[in-house]
Structure formats: structure tokens, C-alpha cells
PDB file of C-alpha atoms in Angstrom:
ATOM      1  CA  MET A  21      -0.063   0.167  -0.076  1.00  0.00           C
ATOM      2  CA  PHE A  22       2.730   2.370   0.850  1.00  0.00           C
ATOM      3  CA  GLN A  23       4.303   1.261  -1.829  1.00  0.00           C
ATOM      4  CA  SER A  24       1.719   2.326  -4.620  1.00  0.00           C
ATOM      5  CA  VAL A  25       0.911   5.429  -2.604  1.00  0.00           C
ATOM      6  CA  PHE A  26       4.542   6.464  -2.952  1.00  0.00           C
ATOM      7  CA  GLY A  27       4.687   5.954  -6.516  1.00  0.00           C
ATOM      8  CA  GLN A  28       1.736   7.526  -7.854  1.00  0.00           C
ATOM      9  CA  ASN A  29       2.587  10.869  -5.879  1.00  0.00           C
ATOM     10  CA  SER A  30       6.741  10.027  -7.973  1.00  0.00           C
ATOM     11  CA  PHE A  31       4.529   9.946 -10.981  1.00  0.00           C
ATOM     12  CA  GLU A  32       2.008  12.939 -10.039  1.00  0.00           C
ATOM     13  CA  ASN A  33       5.660  14.573  -9.167  1.00  0.00           C
ATOM     14  CA  PHE A  34       7.194  13.590 -12.447  1.00  0.00           C
ATOM     15  CA  LEU A  35       4.004  15.127 -14.221  1.00  0.00           C
ATOM     16  CA  LYS A  36       4.108  18.575 -12.495  1.00  0.00           C
ATOM     17  CA  PRO A  37       5.880  21.554 -14.909  1.00  0.00           C
ATOM     18  CA  SER A  38       8.924  22.590 -13.760  1.00  0.00           C
ATOM     19  CA  ASP A  39       8.867  26.514 -11.497  1.00  0.00           C
ATOM     20  CA  SER A  40      11.777  27.293 -12.655  1.00  0.00           C
ATOM     21  CA  LEU A  41      13.969  26.498 -15.900  1.00  0.00           C
ATOM     22  CA  ASN A  42      15.027  22.251 -15.454  1.00  0.00           C
ATOM     23  CA  LYS A  43      17.773  21.338 -17.861  1.00  0.00           C
ATOM     24  CA  LYS A  44      17.482  17.444 -17.937  1.00  0.00           C
ATOM     25  CA  ARG A  45      14.237  17.761 -18.656  1.00  0.00           C
ATOM     26  CA  GLN A  46      14.370  20.707 -21.454  1.00  0.00           C
ATOM     27  CA  ASN A  47      17.439  18.739 -23.200  1.00  0.00           C
ATOM     28  CA  THR A  48      15.087  15.983 -23.135  1.00  0.00           C
ATOM     29  CA  VAL A  49      12.343  17.323 -24.945  1.00  0.00           C
ATOM     30  CA  PHE A  50      14.774  18.551 -27.197  1.00  0.00           C
ATOM     31  CA  ILE A  51      16.258  14.971 -28.134  1.00  0.00           C
ATOM     32  CA  SER A  52      12.715  13.466 -28.012  1.00  0.00           C
ATOM     33  CA  GLU A  53      11.237  15.483 -30.028  1.00  0.00           C
ATOM     34  CA  GLY A  54      14.404  15.491 -32.554  1.00  0.00           C
ATOM     35  CA  VAL A  55      13.891  11.592 -32.394  1.00  0.00           C
ATOM     36  CA  LEU A  56      10.742  11.378 -32.586  1.00  0.00           C
ATOM     37  CA  ALA A  57      10.727  13.773 -35.700  1.00  0.00           C
ATOM     38  CA  SER A  58      13.708  11.454 -37.473  1.00  0.00           C
ATOM     39  CA  GLY A  59      11.991   8.451 -36.919  1.00  0.00           C
ATOM     40  CA  ALA A  60       8.955   9.853 -38.422  1.00  0.00           C
ATOM     41  CA  LEU A  61       9.991  11.098 -41.313  1.00  0.00           C
ATOM     42  CA  ILE A  62      12.013   8.302 -41.912  1.00  0.00           C
ATOM     43  CA  GLY A  63       9.218   5.971 -41.781  1.00  0.00           C
ATOM     44  CA  LEU A  64       7.238   8.486 -44.078  1.00  0.00           C
ATOM     45  CA  ASN A  65       9.692   7.752 -46.565  1.00  0.00           C
ATOM     46  CA  GLN A  66       9.989   4.513 -46.079  1.00  0.00           C
ATOM     47  CA  LEU A  67       6.240   4.163 -46.099  1.00  0.00           C
ATOM     48  CA  TRP A  68       5.250   6.721 -48.256  1.00  0.00           C
ATOM     49  CA  TYR A  69       7.926   7.457 -51.164  1.00  0.00           C
ATOM     50  CA  ALA A  70      10.271   5.141 -51.538  1.00  0.00           C
ATOM     51  CA  ASP A  71       8.072   3.617 -54.515  1.00  0.00           C
ATOM     52  CA  TYR A  72       7.480   6.512 -56.647  1.00  0.00           C
ATOM     53  CA  PRO A  73      10.359   8.072 -58.538  1.00  0.00           C
ATOM     54  CA  ARG A  74      12.540  11.134 -56.885  1.00  0.00           C
ATOM     55  CA  SER A  75      12.578  14.578 -58.852  1.00  0.00           C
ATOM     56  CA  ASN A  76      13.929  17.928 -58.562  1.00  0.00           C
ATOM     57  CA  PHE A  77      12.776  19.894 -56.066  1.00  0.00           C
ATOM     58  CA  HIS A  78       9.160  21.818 -57.878  1.00  0.00           C
ATOM     59  CA  PHE A  79       5.725  22.810 -56.540  1.00  0.00           C
ATOM     60  CA  ILE A  80       2.217  22.403 -57.317  1.00  0.00           C
ATOM     61  CA  ASN A  81      -0.858  24.313 -57.186  1.00  0.00           C
ATOM     62  CA  ASP A  82      -3.518  22.036 -55.631  1.00  0.00           C
ATOM     63  CA  ASN A  83      -5.664  24.169 -53.548  1.00  0.00           C
ATOM     64  CA  SER A  84      -8.737  23.051 -55.585  1.00  0.00           C
ATOM     65  CA  GLU A  85      -7.836  19.436 -54.384  1.00  0.00           C
ATOM     66  CA  TRP A  86     -10.583  17.414 -51.881  1.00  0.00           C
ATOM     67  CA  MET A  87     -12.732  20.833 -51.349  1.00  0.00           C
ATOM     68  CA  GLN A  88      -9.540  21.862 -48.768  1.00  0.00           C
ATOM     69  CA  VAL A  89     -10.676  19.484 -46.553  1.00  0.00           C
ATOM     70  CA  ASP A  90      -6.460  18.313 -47.177  1.00  0.00           C
ATOM     71  CA  LYS A  91      -5.860  22.347 -46.006  1.00  0.00           C
ATOM     72  CA  VAL A  92      -7.273  22.227 -43.259  1.00  0.00           C
ATOM     73  CA  GLY A  93      -6.381  19.166 -42.272  1.00  0.00           C
ATOM     74  CA  HIS A  94      -2.414  20.919 -41.887  1.00  0.00           C
ATOM     75  CA  PHE A  95      -4.369  23.652 -40.544  1.00  0.00           C
ATOM     76  CA  PHE A  96      -5.069  21.575 -37.381  1.00  0.00           C
ATOM     77  CA  SER A  97      -1.923  19.158 -37.500  1.00  0.00           C
ATOM     78  CA  SER A  98       0.593  22.582 -37.342  1.00  0.00           C
ATOM     79  CA  TYR A  99      -1.710  24.030 -34.527  1.00  0.00           C
ATOM     80  CA  GLN A 100      -1.950  20.506 -32.264  1.00  0.00           C
ATOM     81  CA  ILE A 101       1.947  19.526 -32.716  1.00  0.00           C
ATOM     82  CA  GLY A 102       2.723  22.959 -31.435  1.00  0.00           C
ATOM     83  CA  ARG A 103       0.694  22.958 -28.696  1.00  0.00           C
ATOM     84  CA  PHE A 104       2.074  19.638 -27.912  1.00  0.00           C
ATOM     85  CA  GLY A 105       6.280  21.219 -28.443  1.00  0.00           C
ATOM     86  CA  ALA A 106       4.770  24.662 -26.571  1.00  0.00           C
ATOM     87  CA  GLU A 107       3.198  22.182 -23.346  1.00  0.00           C
ATOM     88  CA  ALA A 108       6.470  20.018 -23.150  1.00  0.00           C
ATOM     89  CA  LEU A 109       8.602  22.769 -22.993  1.00  0.00           C
ATOM     90  CA  ASN A 110       5.938  24.267 -20.357  1.00  0.00           C
ATOM     91  CA  TRP A 111       6.702  20.665 -18.578  1.00  0.00           C
ATOM     92  CA  SER A 112      10.188  21.798 -18.136  1.00  0.00           C
ATOM     93  CA  GLY A 113      10.066  24.665 -16.691  1.00  0.00           C
ATOM     94  CA  THR A 114      11.269  27.004 -20.043  1.00  0.00           C
ATOM     95  CA  ASN A 115      10.036  30.716 -20.028  1.00  0.00           C
ATOM     96  CA  LYS A 116       6.904  31.060 -22.093  1.00  0.00           C
ATOM     97  CA  LYS A 117       8.775  33.856 -25.431  1.00  0.00           C
ATOM     98  CA  ASN A 118      11.328  29.945 -25.591  1.00  0.00           C
ATOM     99  CA  GLN A 119       7.848  27.702 -25.352  1.00  0.00           C
ATOM    100  CA  LEU A 120       6.671  30.283 -28.568  1.00  0.00           C
ATOM    101  CA  ILE A 121       9.301  30.109 -30.274  1.00  0.00           C
ATOM    102  CA  TYR A 122      10.919  26.422 -30.106  1.00  0.00           C
ATOM    103  CA  GLY A 123       7.554  24.463 -28.696  1.00  0.00           C
ATOM    104  CA  ALA A 124       4.818  25.938 -30.776  1.00  0.00           C
ATOM    105  CA  SER A 125       7.278  26.499 -34.505  1.00  0.00           C
ATOM    106  CA  LEU A 126       7.133  22.802 -33.570  1.00  0.00           C
ATOM    107  CA  GLY A 127       4.305  21.645 -36.113  1.00  0.00           C
ATOM    108  CA  PHE A 128       5.270  24.417 -38.660  1.00  0.00           C
ATOM    109  CA  VAL A 129       8.939  23.199 -38.860  1.00  0.00           C
ATOM    110  CA  PHE A 130       7.819  19.443 -39.160  1.00  0.00           C
ATOM    111  CA  LEU A 131       4.982  20.116 -41.629  1.00  0.00           C
ATOM    112  CA  THR A 132       7.759  21.818 -43.438  1.00  0.00           C
ATOM    113  CA  ALA A 133       9.827  18.981 -43.751  1.00  0.00           C
ATOM    114  CA  VAL A 134       7.311  17.083 -45.176  1.00  0.00           C
ATOM    115  CA  GLU A 135       6.787  19.165 -47.955  1.00  0.00           C
ATOM    116  CA  VAL A 136      10.559  19.450 -48.460  1.00  0.00           C
ATOM    117  CA  MET A 137       9.854  15.424 -49.569  1.00  0.00           C
ATOM    118  CA  ASP A 138       6.732  16.233 -51.919  1.00  0.00           C
ATOM    119  CA  GLY A 139       8.481  18.509 -53.337  1.00  0.00           C
ATOM    120  CA  PHE A 140      11.304  16.158 -54.055  1.00  0.00           C
ATOM    121  CA  SER A 141       8.406  13.416 -55.499  1.00  0.00           C
ATOM    122  CA  GLU A 142       7.484  13.045 -59.205  1.00  0.00           C
ATOM    123  CA  GLU A 143       4.536  11.977 -57.994  1.00  0.00           C
ATOM    124  CA  TRP A 144       3.899  15.027 -55.832  1.00  0.00           C
ATOM    125  CA  GLY A 145       5.439  18.740 -55.609  1.00  0.00           C
ATOM    126  CA  ALA A 146       5.438  21.202 -52.565  1.00  0.00           C
ATOM    127  CA  SER A 147       2.339  22.901 -51.795  1.00  0.00           C
ATOM    128  CA  MET A 148       2.458  26.874 -50.899  1.00  0.00           C
ATOM    129  CA  GLY A 149      -1.331  26.285 -49.701  1.00  0.00           C
ATOM    130  CA  ASP A 150       0.069  23.551 -47.408  1.00  0.00           C
ATOM    131  CA  VAL A 151       2.587  25.595 -46.665  1.00  0.00           C
ATOM    132  CA  ILE A 152       0.020  29.103 -45.494  1.00  0.00           C
ATOM    133  CA  ALA A 153      -2.076  26.183 -43.740  1.00  0.00           C
ATOM    134  CA  ASN A 154       0.687  25.323 -41.571  1.00  0.00           C
ATOM    135  CA  ALA A 155       1.558  28.807 -40.847  1.00  0.00           C
ATOM    136  CA  SER A 156      -2.372  29.574 -40.295  1.00  0.00           C
ATOM    137  CA  GLY A 157      -1.725  26.522 -37.483  1.00  0.00           C
ATOM    138  CA  THR A 158       1.222  28.270 -35.602  1.00  0.00           C
ATOM    139  CA  ALA A 159      -0.229  31.375 -35.664  1.00  0.00           C
ATOM    140  CA  LEU A 160      -3.342  30.613 -34.098  1.00  0.00           C
ATOM    141  CA  TYR A 161      -1.876  28.942 -31.088  1.00  0.00           C
ATOM    142  CA  VAL A 162       0.769  31.836 -30.715  1.00  0.00           C
ATOM    143  CA  SER A 163      -1.569  34.650 -31.097  1.00  0.00           C
ATOM    144  CA  GLN A 164      -3.933  32.821 -28.390  1.00  0.00           C
ATOM    145  CA  GLU A 165      -0.905  32.808 -25.676  1.00  0.00           C
ATOM    146  CA  LEU A 166       0.655  36.419 -26.782  1.00  0.00           C
ATOM    147  CA  ILE A 167      -3.109  37.891 -27.105  1.00  0.00           C
ATOM    148  CA  TRP A 168      -5.572  36.600 -24.127  1.00  0.00           C
ATOM    149  CA  LYS A 169      -2.771  34.562 -22.470  1.00  0.00           C
ATOM    150  CA  GLU A 170      -4.676  30.861 -22.805  1.00  0.00           C
ATOM    151  CA  GLN A 171      -6.706  28.839 -25.788  1.00  0.00           C
ATOM    152  CA  ARG A 172      -9.875  29.805 -26.045  1.00  0.00           C
ATOM    153  CA  ILE A 173     -10.107  28.613 -29.789  1.00  0.00           C
ATOM    154  CA  ILE A 174      -9.014  25.016 -30.353  1.00  0.00           C
ATOM    155  CA  PRO A 175      -9.284  23.431 -33.576  1.00  0.00           C
ATOM    156  CA  LYS A 176     -10.594  19.714 -33.782  1.00  0.00           C
ATOM    157  CA  PHE A 177     -11.110  16.495 -35.200  1.00  0.00           C
ATOM    158  CA  SER A 178     -13.303  14.048 -35.728  1.00  0.00           C
ATOM    159  CA  TYR A 179     -14.431  11.140 -38.176  1.00  0.00           C
ATOM    160  CA  HIS A 180     -16.392   8.353 -39.419  1.00  0.00           C
ATOM    161  CA  LYS A 181     -16.392   5.725 -42.082  1.00  0.00           C
ATOM    162  CA  THR A 182     -17.302   6.596 -45.181  1.00  0.00           C
ATOM    163  CA  GLN A 183     -18.107   3.958 -48.750  1.00  0.00           C
ATOM    164  CA  TYR A 184     -15.772   6.074 -50.654  1.00  0.00           C
ATOM    165  CA  SER A 185     -13.288   4.240 -49.394  1.00  0.00           C
ATOM    166  CA  SER A 186     -14.442   0.930 -50.748  1.00  0.00           C
ATOM    167  CA  TYR A 187     -14.303   2.763 -54.400  1.00  0.00           C
ATOM    168  CA  ARG A 188     -10.015   3.492 -54.092  1.00  0.00           C
ATOM    169  CA  PRO A 189      -8.807   1.410 -51.495  1.00  0.00           C
ATOM    170  CA  ASP A 190      -5.239   2.754 -52.453  1.00  0.00           C
ATOM    171  CA  VAL A 191      -6.427   5.984 -53.011  1.00  0.00           C
ATOM    172  CA  LEU A 192      -8.454   6.650 -49.696  1.00  0.00           C
ATOM    173  CA  GLY A 193      -7.457   3.692 -47.447  1.00  0.00           C
ATOM    174  CA  SER A 194      -8.019  -0.234 -47.408  1.00  0.00           C
ATOM    175  CA  THR A 195      -7.953  -0.335 -43.855  1.00  0.00           C
ATOM    176  CA  PHE A 196      -9.252   1.681 -40.957  1.00  0.00           C
ATOM    177  CA  PRO A 197      -6.132   3.252 -39.678  1.00  0.00           C
ATOM    178  CA  GLU A 198      -5.701   4.184 -43.195  1.00  0.00           C
ATOM    179  CA  GLN A 199      -8.770   5.564 -44.051  1.00  0.00           C
ATOM    180  CA  ILE A 200      -9.067   7.858 -40.581  1.00  0.00           C
ATOM    181  CA  LEU A 201      -5.565  10.077 -42.344  1.00  0.00           C
ATOM    182  CA  LYS A 202      -6.713   9.536 -45.976  1.00  0.00           C
ATOM    183  CA  ASP A 203     -10.157   9.286 -46.510  1.00  0.00           C
ATOM    184  CA  TYR A 204     -11.280  12.862 -46.647  1.00  0.00           C
ATOM    185  CA  ASN A 205     -15.143  12.384 -46.985  1.00  0.00           C
ATOM    186  CA  GLY A 206     -14.733  10.822 -43.736  1.00  0.00           C
ATOM    187  CA  GLN A 207     -12.665  14.256 -42.056  1.00  0.00           C
ATOM    188  CA  THR A 208     -14.335  16.947 -39.620  1.00  0.00           C
ATOM    189  CA  TYR A 209     -12.045  19.437 -38.446  1.00  0.00           C
ATOM    190  CA  TRP A 210     -14.004  22.022 -36.076  1.00  0.00           C
ATOM    191  CA  LEU A 211     -13.077  25.238 -34.341  1.00  0.00           C
ATOM    192  CA  SER A 212     -14.484  24.601 -30.673  1.00  0.00           C
ATOM    193  CA  TYR A 213     -14.808  28.212 -28.881  1.00  0.00           C
ATOM    194  CA  ASN A 214     -14.459  28.002 -24.642  1.00  0.00           C
ATOM    195  CA  LEU A 215     -17.541  29.817 -23.448  1.00  0.00           C
ATOM    196  CA  TYR A 216     -16.818  30.619 -20.523  1.00  0.00           C
ATOM    197  CA  SER A 217     -13.178  32.428 -21.551  1.00  0.00           C
ATOM    198  CA  PHE A 218     -15.429  35.230 -23.911  1.00  0.00           C
ATOM    199  CA  SER A 219     -17.517  35.912 -21.113  1.00  0.00           C
ATOM    200  CA  LYS A 220     -15.494  35.600 -17.724  1.00  0.00           C
ATOM    201  CA  GLY A 221     -17.710  35.722 -14.606  1.00  0.00           C
ATOM    202  CA  SER A 222     -21.047  33.951 -16.021  1.00  0.00           C
ATOM    203  CA  LYS A 223     -22.419  31.383 -14.449  1.00  0.00           C
ATOM    204  CA  ILE A 224     -21.577  29.103 -17.958  1.00  0.00           C
ATOM    205  CA  PRO A 225     -19.248  26.383 -17.365  1.00  0.00           C
ATOM    206  CA  ARG A 226     -15.503  26.281 -17.165  1.00  0.00           C
ATOM    207  CA  TRP A 227     -15.092  23.342 -19.760  1.00  0.00           C
ATOM    208  CA  PHE A 228     -18.499  24.471 -22.144  1.00  0.00           C
ATOM    209  CA  ASN A 229     -17.792  24.861 -25.949  1.00  0.00           C
ATOM    210  CA  ILE A 230     -19.897  25.624 -29.048  1.00  0.00           C
ATOM    211  CA  ALA A 231     -17.918  23.620 -32.071  1.00  0.00           C
ATOM    212  CA  LEU A 232     -18.053  25.040 -35.307  1.00  0.00           C
ATOM    213  CA  GLY A 233     -17.287  22.699 -38.323  1.00  0.00           C
ATOM    214  CA  TYR A 234     -16.494  21.485 -41.517  1.00  0.00           C
ATOM    215  CA  GLY A 235     -16.604  19.103 -44.012  1.00  0.00           C
ATOM    216  CA  ALA A 236     -16.801  17.022 -47.607  1.00  0.00           C
ATOM    217  CA  GLU A 237     -18.373  14.157 -48.490  1.00  0.00           C
ATOM    218  CA  GLY A 238     -18.099  12.949 -52.699  1.00  0.00           C
ATOM    219  CA  MET A 239     -14.258  13.218 -53.032  1.00  0.00           C
ATOM    220  CA  ILE A 240     -12.910  10.195 -54.367  1.00  0.00           C
ATOM    221  CA  ALA A 241     -10.409  11.973 -57.325  1.00  0.00           C
ATOM    222  CA  GLY A 242      -8.457  15.178 -56.124  1.00  0.00           C
ATOM    223  CA  ASN A 243     -10.927  17.630 -58.485  1.00  0.00           C
ATOM    224  CA  SER A 244     -13.509  16.643 -59.517  1.00  0.00           C
ATOM    225  CA  ASP A 245     -12.386  16.473 -63.198  1.00  0.00           C
ATOM    226  CA  ASN A 246     -10.163  13.303 -62.932  1.00  0.00           C
ATOM    227  CA  ASN A 247     -10.231  11.071 -65.341  1.00  0.00           C
ATOM    228  CA  THR A 248      -8.622   8.103 -62.840  1.00  0.00           C
ATOM    229  CA  PRO A 249     -11.073   5.178 -64.218  1.00  0.00           C
ATOM    230  CA  ILE A 250     -13.510   3.833 -61.671  1.00  0.00           C
ATOM    231  CA  LEU A 251     -15.438   1.511 -62.370  1.00  0.00           C
ATOM    232  CA  VAL A 252     -18.918   4.357 -60.959  1.00  0.00           C
ATOM    233  CA  LEU A 253     -20.452   6.844 -61.129  1.00  0.00           C
ATOM    234  CA  LYS A 254     -18.569  10.176 -60.182  1.00  0.00           C
ATOM    235  CA  PRO A 255     -20.649  11.392 -56.562  1.00  0.00           C
ATOM    236  CA  GLU A 256     -22.198  15.188 -56.685  1.00  0.00           C
ATOM    237  CA  ARG A 257     -19.281  16.515 -54.621  1.00  0.00           C
ATOM    238  CA  PHE A 258     -20.506  18.737 -51.690  1.00  0.00           C
ATOM    239  CA  ARG A 259     -19.363  20.390 -48.344  1.00  0.00           C
ATOM    240  CA  GLN A 260     -20.873  20.611 -45.222  1.00  0.00           C
ATOM    241  CA  PHE A 261     -20.985  23.119 -42.211  1.00  0.00           C
ATOM    242  CA  TYR A 262     -21.594  22.382 -38.543  1.00  0.00           C
ATOM    243  CA  LEU A 263     -22.675  23.540 -35.475  1.00  0.00           C
ATOM    244  CA  SER A 264     -22.525  21.273 -32.248  1.00  0.00           C
ATOM    245  CA  LEU A 265     -21.551  21.422 -28.262  1.00  0.00           C
ATOM    246  CA  ASP A 266     -18.048  20.363 -26.884  1.00  0.00           C
ATOM    247  CA  VAL A 267     -16.329  20.189 -24.070  1.00  0.00           C
ATOM    248  CA  ASP A 268     -13.060  21.348 -23.720  1.00  0.00           C
ATOM    249  CA  LEU A 269     -11.289  18.643 -21.417  1.00  0.00           C
ATOM    250  CA  THR A 270      -8.193  21.393 -20.123  1.00  0.00           C
ATOM    251  CA  LYS A 271     -10.882  23.091 -18.192  1.00  0.00           C
ATOM    252  CA  ILE A 272     -11.840  20.863 -16.364  1.00  0.00           C
ATOM    253  CA  ASP A 273     -11.369  21.342 -12.762  1.00  0.00           C
ATOM    254  CA  THR A 274      -8.548  18.617 -11.131  1.00  0.00           C
ATOM    255  CA  LYS A 275      -5.272  18.326  -9.148  1.00  0.00           C
ATOM    256  CA  SER A 276      -4.169  15.293 -10.833  1.00  0.00           C
ATOM    257  CA  HIS A 277      -1.275  16.147 -13.394  1.00  0.00           C
ATOM    258  CA  PHE A 278      -2.309  12.458 -14.374  1.00  0.00           C
ATOM    259  CA  LEU A 279      -5.780  13.410 -15.346  1.00  0.00           C
ATOM    260  CA  LYS A 280      -4.518  16.804 -17.117  1.00  0.00           C
ATOM    261  CA  THR A 281      -2.240  15.279 -19.326  1.00  0.00           C
ATOM    262  CA  ILE A 282      -4.774  13.074 -20.656  1.00  0.00           C
ATOM    263  CA  PHE A 283      -6.894  15.674 -20.667  1.00  0.00           C
ATOM    264  CA  SER A 284      -4.211  17.297 -23.176  1.00  0.00           C
ATOM    265  CA  VAL A 285      -3.759  15.212 -25.728  1.00  0.00           C
ATOM    266  CA  LEU A 286      -7.667  14.317 -25.879  1.00  0.00           C
ATOM    267  CA  ASN A 287      -8.634  17.633 -26.449  1.00  0.00           C
ATOM    268  CA  THR A 288      -7.514  17.221 -29.841  1.00  0.00           C
ATOM    269  CA  VAL A 289     -10.489  15.045 -30.891  1.00  0.00           C
ATOM    270  CA  LYS A 290     -13.922  16.792 -30.782  1.00  0.00           C
ATOM    271  CA  ILE A 291     -16.447  14.961 -28.078  1.00  0.00           C
ATOM    272  CA  PRO A 292     -19.630  13.432 -29.772  1.00  0.00           C
ATOM    273  CA  SER A 293     -22.362  15.276 -29.255  1.00  0.00           C
ATOM    274  CA  PRO A 294     -26.370  16.601 -30.982  1.00  0.00           C
ATOM    275  CA  THR A 295     -25.159  18.265 -34.284  1.00  0.00           C
ATOM    276  CA  ILE A 296     -26.546  20.238 -36.725  1.00  0.00           C
ATOM    277  CA  GLU A 297     -25.396  20.072 -40.220  1.00  0.00           C
ATOM    278  CA  TYR A 298     -25.992  22.621 -43.640  1.00  0.00           C
ATOM    279  CA  SER A 299     -25.056  22.004 -47.005  1.00  0.00           C
ATOM    280  CA  PRO A 300     -26.296  22.931 -50.465  1.00  0.00           C
ATOM    281  CA  HIS A 301     -26.395  19.890 -51.659  1.00  0.00           C
ATOM    282  CA  ARG A 302     -29.162  18.100 -49.032  1.00  0.00           C
ATOM    283  CA  GLY A 303     -29.915  21.440 -46.876  1.00  0.00           C
ATOM    284  CA  PHE A 304     -30.267  20.799 -42.860  1.00  0.00           C
ATOM    285  CA  LYS A 305     -29.800  18.072 -40.761  1.00  0.00           C
ATOM    286  CA  PHE A 306     -29.326  16.921 -37.417  1.00  0.00           C
ATOM    287  CA  TYR A 307     -27.826  14.598 -35.853  1.00  0.00           C
ATOM    288  CA  ALA A 308     -28.365  13.373 -31.829  1.00  0.00           C
ATOM    289  CA  VAL A 309     -25.012  12.695 -32.039  1.00  0.00           C
ATOM    290  CA  TYR A 310     -22.863  13.223 -34.647  1.00  0.00           C
ATOM    291  CA  PHE A 311     -18.689  12.516 -34.595  1.00  0.00           C
TER     292      PHE A 311
END
């Protein structure tokens, strides 16, 4: 019993952010980020690029593809990777300025490295639209820290399986994990607004959020005029806009640093809840629970 309590307290103390700069922790953060990023890029190269020929570095204009869902995905990824980078440096006791410079920029730096790999692939090419989306995600995090010293607007993600991946599993994913990453038809990206942060002193629960979402369906190729031979009729492509309830898990009051860490990780995902959808294709639609 004593050993169990002692172990729990030690783990809690480990997760507790340092009050001042802890160089050992800071070095651990920098080394861990370097190893993880390098491993991710090497793995990505083997899984994604190795089977395609290389080329001279070049740009492409893919801003019209996938009804911009992929660009919103870049925005989301850059924000969240940068948020984790900043929070990791906060754990080490790094000052706020360096958290924003070396932590919040992590998403932009990593995704720019991926963009360079795209640029040297004959199959793809670097996209200025992706770079702008990456920069915008980083800017959202940094600007909120500078203006409000907190994150009031949080990009989030949700996914549901669709029929479209069965039409082109090589492009939209043949397994569920692949489909989460590749099937843009099932992805929804959200901006989750914490109402209490915008009206402090009110009786609104600190964790209560309203979320605005964006998605699209009917996409089995990047553009509707793609000539890839597919043995099905091309479905109609349409955008979807959502209004939903959400929870900011990081605003739930707890003294447990373990729970705070879990809540921070899970706060990337939109909570399933009642949702109103609007699309020009089918008007308004209500979901008792949408994810």
C-alpha cells in the first residue's frame, strides 16, 4: 500500500510542470522531439515516397483539390503539434517566450520538412497552400497566447467511416487506420470556442464549448475532373458545415497532473454530441450524436 501511494506521488511529481528551468527536462524534450521527428520522417519516406521516382524540387498548385479539406487538416496538425511542443517545454520550466519560439513552431517545422519531401517526389510536389495552412495553424496558437495567455479557440478533429473508401482503397485507405488519415469524406475539422473564456464571471461552465465544423463528401479524387478510371458513377461533391456542442477537457478542474496530461491529449478530438449540419446539397440535417 505504501509503495503504491509513493509510486503514484512520484509519477504525479514527474508530470508536474517545473516552476523554474530544469535543464535536464529541457534537454529530454529537445532530444525526444528530435528522435520522434526523425523517426517519423524516415518512416514516412519508406511508407509513402520510396516506391515513387524522385525529381528535382518543384511546386504544384493543389489548392482546388479535396475541397480544401486537406488544407484544413494541415492547419489542425500544425496547431496541435505546436501545442504539444509548447506544453512539453512548459513541463521543463522553459519561459513563455522560448515555449512559443521553440515549442509552438514545432508543427510548422515538421510539416515543412514533409513538404520538402513532397517537393522532391515526382508523384507529388511542394504546395504553397499547404505551407500557408501550416503557418496559419502555428499562428493561431501563438496569437492566442500573446493576446489572451490561454487557448480560447481550439482546432479539433472527428472521423466517421464512409462508403467512398471502398471505391478507391489505394487512395482513400484499405484499413480503418488508413481511412482515418486518407479518406477526406469522413473527416470533420472543428474550431471549438470556449464560451466561459469570452465571458469570464458568467455562470457558464468553464469547460462548455460551441464548435463550428467543416467537411465535404463525394470525393473519390482530388478534383472532380480527374480522369482516373473508376468503375462507378462519380458522386456529387458537396461541402458540409456544422454547429455542435463540445467540451474543453483542459478546463475541467482537477489537481491530478496525470488527468491533466490525459485531458490535454484527448482535447485534440471533438466530443460526440448533438449536431446540426448544413450543406447546399441537402439543406439542414440534425444528428442526435455526430462524430
